[in-house]
Amino acid sequence: MADINSESERPPGPGVEFDERTKPETPTGGVIPLADLISCVELFYFAYRDFTGDPDAILEQYGFGRAHHRVLHFVHRNPGLKVAELLDILKITKQSLARVLKQLVDEGFVVQRAGSEDRRERRLYLSAKGTRLTDKLTQIQVKRVEGALTKLGPGTQALARAFLFAMIAEEDQPKVERLIRGEHPELSGS
Protein backbone atom coordinates (compact mmCIF):
# COMPACT_ATOMS: atom_id res chain seq x y z
CA MET A 1 0.00 0.00 0.00
CA ALA A 2 1.37 3.43 -0.94
CA ASP A 3 2.07 6.00 1.73
CA ILE A 4 -0.16 8.95 0.94
CA ASN A 5 2.05 11.14 3.08
CA SER A 6 5.32 10.40 1.36
CA GLU A 7 8.10 12.93 1.81
CA SER A 8 7.85 14.13 -1.79
CA GLU A 9 4.21 15.11 -1.34
CA ARG A 10 4.50 16.61 2.14
CA PRO A 11 4.86 20.39 2.30
CA PRO A 12 8.09 21.60 3.84
CA GLY A 13 8.16 22.64 7.46
CA PRO A 14 8.57 26.19 8.76
CA GLY A 15 11.55 27.99 7.28
CA VAL A 16 11.81 25.63 4.27
CA GLU A 17 11.24 27.31 0.94
CA PHE A 18 9.92 25.84 -2.30
CA ASP A 19 11.88 26.65 -5.42
CA GLU A 20 9.95 27.94 -8.44
CA ARG A 21 9.77 24.45 -10.06
CA THR A 22 8.23 22.77 -7.00
CA LYS A 23 6.16 25.62 -5.58
CA PRO A 24 2.53 24.43 -5.45
CA GLU A 25 -0.36 26.77 -6.03
CA THR A 26 -2.47 27.78 -3.06
CA PRO A 27 -5.93 26.21 -2.77
CA THR A 28 -7.47 29.41 -4.12
CA GLY A 29 -4.77 30.14 -6.68
CA GLY A 30 -3.77 33.14 -4.55
CA VAL A 31 -0.40 34.67 -3.85
CA ILE A 32 0.26 33.28 -0.39
CA PRO A 33 2.56 30.25 -0.58
CA LEU A 34 0.92 26.96 0.42
CA ALA A 35 3.61 26.28 3.03
CA ASP A 36 2.77 29.59 4.75
CA LEU A 37 -0.93 28.74 4.74
CA ILE A 38 -0.28 25.29 6.19
CA SER A 39 1.89 26.88 8.90
CA CYS A 40 -1.00 29.21 9.74
CA VAL A 41 -3.36 26.23 10.00
CA GLU A 42 -0.93 24.50 12.35
CA LEU A 43 -0.49 27.64 14.43
CA PHE A 44 -4.27 27.87 14.65
CA TYR A 45 -4.40 24.34 16.08
CA PHE A 46 -1.72 25.11 18.67
CA ALA A 47 -3.29 28.45 19.61
CA TYR A 48 -6.70 26.80 20.01
CA ARG A 49 -5.16 24.02 22.13
CA ASP A 50 -3.64 26.54 24.52
CA PHE A 51 -6.62 28.92 24.43
CA THR A 52 -8.92 26.09 25.55
CA GLY A 53 -6.44 24.15 27.72
CA ASP A 54 -6.76 26.05 31.00
CA PRO A 55 -10.56 26.33 30.82
CA ASP A 56 -10.75 22.61 29.91
CA ALA A 57 -8.94 21.72 33.15
CA ILE A 58 -11.41 23.77 35.20
CA LEU A 59 -14.43 22.41 33.34
CA GLU A 60 -13.22 18.86 33.89
CA GLN A 61 -13.56 19.38 37.66
CA TYR A 62 -17.31 19.82 37.07
CA GLY A 63 -17.62 16.99 34.56
CA PHE A 64 -18.11 19.57 31.80
CA GLY A 65 -16.52 19.97 28.39
CA ARG A 66 -16.17 22.60 25.70
CA ALA A 67 -19.84 22.41 24.70
CA HIS A 68 -20.77 23.38 28.27
CA HIS A 69 -18.29 26.24 28.10
CA ARG A 70 -19.79 27.59 24.86
CA VAL A 71 -23.33 27.41 26.26
CA LEU A 72 -22.26 29.22 29.44
CA HIS A 73 -20.41 31.87 27.44
CA PHE A 74 -23.23 32.73 25.05
CA VAL A 75 -25.96 32.62 27.68
CA HIS A 76 -23.85 34.89 29.88
CA ARG A 77 -23.29 37.36 27.03
CA ASN A 78 -26.97 37.19 25.95
CA PRO A 79 -29.25 36.78 28.97
CA GLY A 80 -32.71 35.63 27.91
CA LEU A 81 -31.39 33.85 24.83
CA LYS A 82 -33.91 31.42 23.36
CA VAL A 83 -32.88 27.78 22.95
CA ALA A 84 -33.50 28.09 19.18
CA GLU A 85 -31.15 31.09 19.01
CA LEU A 86 -28.48 29.21 20.93
CA LEU A 87 -28.78 26.33 18.48
CA ASP A 88 -28.24 28.79 15.63
CA ILE A 89 -25.16 30.31 17.30
CA LEU A 90 -23.54 26.99 18.18
CA LYS A 91 -24.58 25.14 15.00
CA ILE A 92 -25.11 21.89 16.88
CA THR A 93 -28.03 19.46 16.94
CA LYS A 94 -30.97 19.81 19.32
CA GLN A 95 -29.99 16.48 20.83
CA SER A 96 -26.43 17.64 21.58
CA LEU A 97 -27.63 20.89 23.12
CA ALA A 98 -30.36 19.15 25.11
CA ARG A 99 -27.83 16.87 26.82
CA VAL A 100 -25.48 19.73 27.72
CA LEU A 101 -28.26 22.09 28.75
CA LYS A 102 -29.94 19.46 30.94
CA GLN A 103 -26.71 18.96 32.86
CA LEU A 104 -26.17 22.71 33.29
CA VAL A 105 -29.77 23.22 34.45
CA ASP A 106 -29.79 20.15 36.73
CA GLU A 107 -26.58 21.30 38.41
CA GLY A 108 -27.80 24.86 38.86
CA PHE A 109 -25.58 26.73 36.42
CA VAL A 110 -28.33 27.72 33.97
CA VAL A 111 -31.91 28.75 34.66
CA GLN A 112 -34.71 28.31 32.12
CA ARG A 113 -37.72 30.59 32.14
CA ALA A 114 -40.77 30.74 29.93
CA GLY A 115 -40.92 33.66 27.49
CA SER A 116 -43.02 36.62 28.59
CA GLU A 117 -45.03 36.73 25.35
CA ASP A 118 -44.90 33.08 24.35
CA ARG A 119 -44.92 30.79 27.38
CA ARG A 120 -43.67 27.88 25.23
CA GLU A 121 -40.36 29.63 24.62
CA ARG A 122 -37.49 28.66 26.85
CA ARG A 123 -35.32 31.64 27.76
CA LEU A 124 -31.90 30.94 29.23
CA TYR A 125 -30.12 32.78 32.03
CA LEU A 126 -27.08 32.02 34.16
CA SER A 127 -27.52 31.53 37.87
CA ALA A 128 -25.05 33.19 40.25
CA LYS A 129 -23.13 29.90 40.26
CA GLY A 130 -23.07 29.85 36.45
CA THR A 131 -21.93 33.47 36.33
CA ARG A 132 -19.03 32.79 38.73
CA LEU A 133 -17.80 29.84 36.65
CA THR A 134 -18.18 31.70 33.36
CA ASP A 135 -16.36 34.75 34.71
CA LYS A 136 -13.49 32.52 35.87
CA LEU A 137 -13.21 30.84 32.45
CA THR A 138 -13.47 34.15 30.59
CA GLN A 139 -10.82 35.77 32.77
CA ILE A 140 -8.31 33.04 31.90
CA GLN A 141 -8.95 33.39 28.18
CA VAL A 142 -8.97 37.19 28.26
CA LYS A 143 -5.54 37.14 29.94
CA ARG A 144 -4.16 34.90 27.17
CA VAL A 145 -5.56 37.13 24.41
CA GLU A 146 -4.38 40.28 26.18
CA GLY A 147 -0.88 38.82 26.59
CA ALA A 148 -0.64 37.92 22.91
CA LEU A 149 -1.93 41.30 21.72
CA THR A 150 0.38 43.13 24.13
CA LYS A 151 3.40 41.20 22.81
CA LEU A 152 2.50 42.21 19.26
CA GLY A 153 2.24 45.89 20.12
CA PRO A 154 -0.10 48.77 19.33
CA GLY A 155 -2.62 48.44 16.54
CA THR A 156 -2.67 44.65 16.51
CA GLN A 157 -6.05 44.33 18.18
CA ALA A 158 -7.88 45.67 15.13
CA LEU A 159 -5.87 43.45 12.81
CA ALA A 160 -6.47 40.36 14.95
CA ARG A 161 -10.22 41.07 15.13
CA ALA A 162 -10.35 41.63 11.36
CA PHE A 163 -8.53 38.34 10.72
CA LEU A 164 -10.79 36.35 13.04
CA PHE A 165 -13.89 37.98 11.58
CA ALA A 166 -12.72 37.16 8.05
CA MET A 167 -12.45 33.48 9.09
CA ILE A 168 -16.20 33.38 9.76
CA ALA A 169 -18.46 32.22 6.93
CA GLU A 170 -19.64 35.28 5.00
CA GLU A 171 -23.32 34.46 5.46
CA ASP A 172 -22.83 34.36 9.24
CA GLN A 173 -20.83 37.57 9.54
CA PRO A 174 -23.78 39.98 9.99
CA LYS A 175 -25.27 37.80 12.76
CA VAL A 176 -21.91 37.44 14.49
CA GLU A 177 -21.27 41.17 14.27
CA ARG A 178 -24.63 41.93 15.93
CA LEU A 179 -23.99 39.27 18.58
CA ILE A 180 -20.53 40.64 19.42
CA ARG A 181 -21.93 44.17 19.69
CA GLY A 182 -24.48 42.82 22.17
CA GLU A 183 -27.41 43.35 19.85
CA HIS A 184 -29.58 40.40 20.70
CA PRO A 185 -32.29 40.53 17.99
CA GLU A 186 -35.10 39.21 20.18
CA LEU A 187 -34.20 41.32 23.18
CA SER A 188 -33.39 44.53 21.32
CA GLY A 189 -36.49 44.41 19.12
CA SER A 190 -34.59 44.31 15.81
PDB file of C-alpha atoms in Angstrom:
ATOM      1  CA  MET A   1       0.000   0.000   0.000  1.00  0.00           C
ATOM      2  CA  ALA A   2       1.373   3.434  -0.943  1.00  0.00           C
ATOM      3  CA  ASP A   3       2.066   5.997   1.733  1.00  0.00           C
ATOM      4  CA  ILE A   4      -0.160   8.948   0.937  1.00  0.00           C
ATOM      5  CA  ASN A   5       2.048  11.141   3.081  1.00  0.00           C
ATOM      6  CA  SER A   6       5.320  10.404   1.357  1.00  0.00           C
ATOM      7  CA  GLU A   7       8.105  12.928   1.813  1.00  0.00           C
ATOM      8  CA  SER A   8       7.854  14.129  -1.789  1.00  0.00           C
ATOM      9  CA  GLU A   9       4.213  15.114  -1.338  1.00  0.00           C
ATOM     10  CA  ARG A  10       4.498  16.607   2.138  1.00  0.00           C
ATOM     11  CA  PRO A  11       4.858  20.388   2.302  1.00  0.00           C
ATOM     12  CA  PRO A  12       8.087  21.601   3.844  1.00  0.00           C
ATOM     13  CA  GLY A  13       8.160  22.641   7.464  1.00  0.00           C
ATOM     14  CA  PRO A  14       8.567  26.193   8.757  1.00  0.00           C
ATOM     15  CA  GLY A  15      11.546  27.991   7.285  1.00  0.00           C
ATOM     16  CA  VAL A  16      11.813  25.629   4.271  1.00  0.00           C
ATOM     17  CA  GLU A  17      11.242  27.309   0.941  1.00  0.00           C
ATOM     18  CA  PHE A  18       9.916  25.839  -2.301  1.00  0.00           C
ATOM     19  CA  ASP A  19      11.880  26.652  -5.419  1.00  0.00           C
ATOM     20  CA  GLU A  20       9.948  27.935  -8.437  1.00  0.00           C
ATOM     21  CA  ARG A  21       9.772  24.452 -10.057  1.00  0.00           C
ATOM     22  CA  THR A  22       8.225  22.767  -7.000  1.00  0.00           C
ATOM     23  CA  LYS A  23       6.157  25.623  -5.577  1.00  0.00           C
ATOM     24  CA  PRO A  24       2.526  24.428  -5.449  1.00  0.00           C
ATOM     25  CA  GLU A  25      -0.357  26.775  -6.026  1.00  0.00           C
ATOM     26  CA  THR A  26      -2.468  27.780  -3.062  1.00  0.00           C
ATOM     27  CA  PRO A  27      -5.931  26.212  -2.772  1.00  0.00           C
ATOM     28  CA  THR A  28      -7.471  29.408  -4.123  1.00  0.00           C
ATOM     29  CA  GLY A  29      -4.769  30.145  -6.679  1.00  0.00           C
ATOM     30  CA  GLY A  30      -3.769  33.142  -4.549  1.00  0.00           C
ATOM     31  CA  VAL A  31      -0.403  34.669  -3.854  1.00  0.00           C
ATOM     32  CA  ILE A  32       0.257  33.278  -0.385  1.00  0.00           C
ATOM     33  CA  PRO A  33       2.557  30.250  -0.576  1.00  0.00           C
ATOM     34  CA  LEU A  34       0.924  26.962   0.420  1.00  0.00           C
ATOM     35  CA  ALA A  35       3.608  26.282   3.027  1.00  0.00           C
ATOM     36  CA  ASP A  36       2.766  29.587   4.752  1.00  0.00           C
ATOM     37  CA  LEU A  37      -0.934  28.742   4.741  1.00  0.00           C
ATOM     38  CA  ILE A  38      -0.277  25.294   6.191  1.00  0.00           C
ATOM     39  CA  SER A  39       1.888  26.877   8.898  1.00  0.00           C
ATOM     40  CA  CYS A  40      -1.003  29.206   9.739  1.00  0.00           C
ATOM     41  CA  VAL A  41      -3.357  26.233  10.000  1.00  0.00           C
ATOM     42  CA  GLU A  42      -0.934  24.500  12.354  1.00  0.00           C
ATOM     43  CA  LEU A  43      -0.495  27.645  14.434  1.00  0.00           C
ATOM     44  CA  PHE A  44      -4.272  27.873  14.654  1.00  0.00           C
ATOM     45  CA  TYR A  45      -4.404  24.339  16.085  1.00  0.00           C
ATOM     46  CA  PHE A  46      -1.717  25.111  18.670  1.00  0.00           C
ATOM     47  CA  ALA A  47      -3.288  28.454  19.607  1.00  0.00           C
ATOM     48  CA  TYR A  48      -6.696  26.798  20.010  1.00  0.00           C
ATOM     49  CA  ARG A  49      -5.160  24.017  22.126  1.00  0.00           C
ATOM     50  CA  ASP A  50      -3.639  26.536  24.517  1.00  0.00           C
ATOM     51  CA  PHE A  51      -6.618  28.921  24.434  1.00  0.00           C
ATOM     52  CA  THR A  52      -8.920  26.093  25.554  1.00  0.00           C
ATOM     53  CA  GLY A  53      -6.442  24.155  27.724  1.00  0.00           C
ATOM     54  CA  ASP A  54      -6.760  26.053  31.000  1.00  0.00           C
ATOM     55  CA  PRO A  55     -10.563  26.327  30.824  1.00  0.00           C
ATOM     56  CA  ASP A  56     -10.749  22.615  29.911  1.00  0.00           C
ATOM     57  CA  ALA A  57      -8.940  21.720  33.146  1.00  0.00           C
ATOM     58  CA  ILE A  58     -11.405  23.774  35.202  1.00  0.00           C
ATOM     59  CA  LEU A  59     -14.429  22.414  33.335  1.00  0.00           C
ATOM     60  CA  GLU A  60     -13.219  18.859  33.894  1.00  0.00           C
ATOM     61  CA  GLN A  61     -13.560  19.384  37.658  1.00  0.00           C
ATOM     62  CA  TYR A  62     -17.313  19.816  37.075  1.00  0.00           C
ATOM     63  CA  GLY A  63     -17.615  16.992  34.563  1.00  0.00           C
ATOM     64  CA  PHE A  64     -18.115  19.571  31.803  1.00  0.00           C
ATOM     65  CA  GLY A  65     -16.521  19.973  28.390  1.00  0.00           C
ATOM     66  CA  ARG A  66     -16.165  22.598  25.700  1.00  0.00           C
ATOM     67  CA  ALA A  67     -19.837  22.414  24.696  1.00  0.00           C
ATOM     68  CA  HIS A  68     -20.773  23.381  28.265  1.00  0.00           C
ATOM     69  CA  HIS A  69     -18.290  26.245  28.096  1.00  0.00           C
ATOM     70  CA  ARG A  70     -19.790  27.589  24.864  1.00  0.00           C
ATOM     71  CA  VAL A  71     -23.326  27.412  26.263  1.00  0.00           C
ATOM     72  CA  LEU A  72     -22.256  29.222  29.439  1.00  0.00           C
ATOM     73  CA  HIS A  73     -20.407  31.867  27.440  1.00  0.00           C
ATOM     74  CA  PHE A  74     -23.225  32.731  25.050  1.00  0.00           C
ATOM     75  CA  VAL A  75     -25.963  32.618  27.677  1.00  0.00           C
ATOM     76  CA  HIS A  76     -23.846  34.889  29.881  1.00  0.00           C
ATOM     77  CA  ARG A  77     -23.295  37.361  27.034  1.00  0.00           C
ATOM     78  CA  ASN A  78     -26.969  37.189  25.951  1.00  0.00           C
ATOM     79  CA  PRO A  79     -29.249  36.777  28.972  1.00  0.00           C
ATOM     80  CA  GLY A  80     -32.709  35.634  27.907  1.00  0.00           C
ATOM     81  CA  LEU A  81     -31.390  33.848  24.828  1.00  0.00           C
ATOM     82  CA  LYS A  82     -33.911  31.417  23.365  1.00  0.00           C
ATOM     83  CA  VAL A  83     -32.883  27.780  22.951  1.00  0.00           C
ATOM     84  CA  ALA A  84     -33.495  28.091  19.182  1.00  0.00           C
ATOM     85  CA  GLU A  85     -31.146  31.095  19.014  1.00  0.00           C
ATOM     86  CA  LEU A  86     -28.475  29.212  20.932  1.00  0.00           C
ATOM     87  CA  LEU A  87     -28.784  26.327  18.475  1.00  0.00           C
ATOM     88  CA  ASP A  88     -28.244  28.789  15.630  1.00  0.00           C
ATOM     89  CA  ILE A  89     -25.163  30.306  17.301  1.00  0.00           C
ATOM     90  CA  LEU A  90     -23.540  26.989  18.178  1.00  0.00           C
ATOM     91  CA  LYS A  91     -24.583  25.139  15.004  1.00  0.00           C
ATOM     92  CA  ILE A  92     -25.111  21.890  16.882  1.00  0.00           C
ATOM     93  CA  THR A  93     -28.030  19.463  16.939  1.00  0.00           C
ATOM     94  CA  LYS A  94     -30.966  19.805  19.316  1.00  0.00           C
ATOM     95  CA  GLN A  95     -29.989  16.478  20.827  1.00  0.00           C
ATOM     96  CA  SER A  96     -26.427  17.638  21.581  1.00  0.00           C
ATOM     97  CA  LEU A  97     -27.631  20.886  23.120  1.00  0.00           C
ATOM     98  CA  ALA A  98     -30.362  19.147  25.114  1.00  0.00           C
ATOM     99  CA  ARG A  99     -27.829  16.869  26.817  1.00  0.00           C
ATOM    100  CA  VAL A 100     -25.475  19.728  27.715  1.00  0.00           C
ATOM    101  CA  LEU A 101     -28.265  22.089  28.750  1.00  0.00           C
ATOM    102  CA  LYS A 102     -29.939  19.457  30.936  1.00  0.00           C
ATOM    103  CA  GLN A 103     -26.714  18.958  32.856  1.00  0.00           C
ATOM    104  CA  LEU A 104     -26.170  22.712  33.290  1.00  0.00           C
ATOM    105  CA  VAL A 105     -29.775  23.219  34.454  1.00  0.00           C
ATOM    106  CA  ASP A 106     -29.792  20.154  36.730  1.00  0.00           C
ATOM    107  CA  GLU A 107     -26.575  21.296  38.410  1.00  0.00           C
ATOM    108  CA  GLY A 108     -27.800  24.865  38.864  1.00  0.00           C
ATOM    109  CA  PHE A 109     -25.576  26.734  36.420  1.00  0.00           C
ATOM    110  CA  VAL A 110     -28.331  27.721  33.967  1.00  0.00           C
ATOM    111  CA  VAL A 111     -31.914  28.748  34.658  1.00  0.00           C
ATOM    112  CA  GLN A 112     -34.708  28.305  32.115  1.00  0.00           C
ATOM    113  CA  ARG A 113     -37.718  30.587  32.144  1.00  0.00           C
ATOM    114  CA  ALA A 114     -40.770  30.745  29.928  1.00  0.00           C
ATOM    115  CA  GLY A 115     -40.915  33.657  27.493  1.00  0.00           C
ATOM    116  CA  SER A 116     -43.023  36.624  28.591  1.00  0.00           C
ATOM    117  CA  GLU A 117     -45.025  36.731  25.347  1.00  0.00           C
ATOM    118  CA  ASP A 118     -44.904  33.078  24.349  1.00  0.00           C
ATOM    119  CA  ARG A 119     -44.918  30.789  27.382  1.00  0.00           C
ATOM    120  CA  ARG A 120     -43.670  27.880  25.230  1.00  0.00           C
ATOM    121  CA  GLU A 121     -40.355  29.628  24.623  1.00  0.00           C
ATOM    122  CA  ARG A 122     -37.490  28.662  26.851  1.00  0.00           C
ATOM    123  CA  ARG A 123     -35.320  31.639  27.765  1.00  0.00           C
ATOM    124  CA  LEU A 124     -31.901  30.937  29.230  1.00  0.00           C
ATOM    125  CA  TYR A 125     -30.116  32.780  32.027  1.00  0.00           C
ATOM    126  CA  LEU A 126     -27.085  32.022  34.162  1.00  0.00           C
ATOM    127  CA  SER A 127     -27.516  31.525  37.874  1.00  0.00           C
ATOM    128  CA  ALA A 128     -25.052  33.192  40.248  1.00  0.00           C
ATOM    129  CA  LYS A 129     -23.132  29.901  40.264  1.00  0.00           C
ATOM    130  CA  GLY A 130     -23.068  29.849  36.455  1.00  0.00           C
ATOM    131  CA  THR A 131     -21.929  33.466  36.331  1.00  0.00           C
ATOM    132  CA  ARG A 132     -19.033  32.794  38.731  1.00  0.00           C
ATOM    133  CA  LEU A 133     -17.803  29.836  36.649  1.00  0.00           C
ATOM    134  CA  THR A 134     -18.181  31.698  33.364  1.00  0.00           C
ATOM    135  CA  ASP A 135     -16.356  34.748  34.715  1.00  0.00           C
ATOM    136  CA  LYS A 136     -13.495  32.520  35.870  1.00  0.00           C
ATOM    137  CA  LEU A 137     -13.206  30.842  32.454  1.00  0.00           C
ATOM    138  CA  THR A 138     -13.466  34.148  30.587  1.00  0.00           C
ATOM    139  CA  GLN A 139     -10.818  35.771  32.774  1.00  0.00           C
ATOM    140  CA  ILE A 140      -8.314  33.036  31.898  1.00  0.00           C
ATOM    141  CA  GLN A 141      -8.951  33.390  28.179  1.00  0.00           C
ATOM    142  CA  VAL A 142      -8.970  37.186  28.262  1.00  0.00           C
ATOM    143  CA  LYS A 143      -5.538  37.136  29.940  1.00  0.00           C
ATOM    144  CA  ARG A 144      -4.165  34.902  27.174  1.00  0.00           C
ATOM    145  CA  VAL A 145      -5.563  37.125  24.409  1.00  0.00           C
ATOM    146  CA  GLU A 146      -4.378  40.277  26.177  1.00  0.00           C
ATOM    147  CA  GLY A 147      -0.883  38.820  26.587  1.00  0.00           C
ATOM    148  CA  ALA A 148      -0.642  37.916  22.905  1.00  0.00           C
ATOM    149  CA  LEU A 149      -1.927  41.304  21.723  1.00  0.00           C
ATOM    150  CA  THR A 150       0.376  43.134  24.130  1.00  0.00           C
ATOM    151  CA  LYS A 151       3.399  41.203  22.809  1.00  0.00           C
ATOM    152  CA  LEU A 152       2.497  42.211  19.265  1.00  0.00           C
ATOM    153  CA  GLY A 153       2.239  45.891  20.119  1.00  0.00           C
ATOM    154  CA  PRO A 154      -0.100  48.771  19.334  1.00  0.00           C
ATOM    155  CA  GLY A 155      -2.623  48.440  16.537  1.00  0.00           C
ATOM    156  CA  THR A 156      -2.665  44.654  16.508  1.00  0.00           C
ATOM    157  CA  GLN A 157      -6.046  44.325  18.180  1.00  0.00           C
ATOM    158  CA  ALA A 158      -7.876  45.669  15.135  1.00  0.00           C
ATOM    159  CA  LEU A 159      -5.871  43.446  12.807  1.00  0.00           C
ATOM    160  CA  ALA A 160      -6.473  40.357  14.955  1.00  0.00           C
ATOM    161  CA  ARG A 161     -10.215  41.070  15.126  1.00  0.00           C
ATOM    162  CA  ALA A 162     -10.352  41.635  11.356  1.00  0.00           C
ATOM    163  CA  PHE A 163      -8.532  38.341  10.725  1.00  0.00           C
ATOM    164  CA  LEU A 164     -10.791  36.350  13.037  1.00  0.00           C
ATOM    165  CA  PHE A 165     -13.893  37.980  11.578  1.00  0.00           C
ATOM    166  CA  ALA A 166     -12.718  37.157   8.050  1.00  0.00           C
ATOM    167  CA  MET A 167     -12.446  33.483   9.085  1.00  0.00           C
ATOM    168  CA  ILE A 168     -16.201  33.380   9.760  1.00  0.00           C
ATOM    169  CA  ALA A 169     -18.459  32.217   6.929  1.00  0.00           C
ATOM    170  CA  GLU A 170     -19.639  35.280   5.004  1.00  0.00           C
ATOM    171  CA  GLU A 171     -23.315  34.464   5.457  1.00  0.00           C
ATOM    172  CA  ASP A 172     -22.834  34.358   9.240  1.00  0.00           C
ATOM    173  CA  GLN A 173     -20.825  37.568   9.544  1.00  0.00           C
ATOM    174  CA  PRO A 174     -23.779  39.979   9.993  1.00  0.00           C
ATOM    175  CA  LYS A 175     -25.271  37.800  12.764  1.00  0.00           C
ATOM    176  CA  VAL A 176     -21.911  37.440  14.488  1.00  0.00           C
ATOM    177  CA  GLU A 177     -21.275  41.170  14.266  1.00  0.00           C
ATOM    178  CA  ARG A 178     -24.627  41.925  15.934  1.00  0.00           C
ATOM    179  CA  LEU A 179     -23.991  39.269  18.584  1.00  0.00           C
ATOM    180  CA  ILE A 180     -20.533  40.641  19.420  1.00  0.00           C
ATOM    181  CA  ARG A 181     -21.929  44.170  19.694  1.00  0.00           C
ATOM    182  CA  GLY A 182     -24.484  42.823  22.168  1.00  0.00           C
ATOM    183  CA  GLU A 183     -27.412  43.354  19.852  1.00  0.00           C
ATOM    184  CA  HIS A 184     -29.576  40.396  20.701  1.00  0.00           C
ATOM    185  CA  PRO A 185     -32.295  40.531  17.992  1.00  0.00           C
ATOM    186  CA  GLU A 186     -35.096  39.210  20.183  1.00  0.00           C
ATOM    187  CA  LEU A 187     -34.201  41.322  23.184  1.00  0.00           C
ATOM    188  CA  SER A 188     -33.390  44.528  21.317  1.00  0.00           C
ATOM    189  CA  GLY A 189     -36.491  44.410  19.123  1.00  0.00           C
ATOM    190  CA  SER A 190     -34.592  44.315  15.807  1.00  0.00           C
TER     191      SER A 190
END
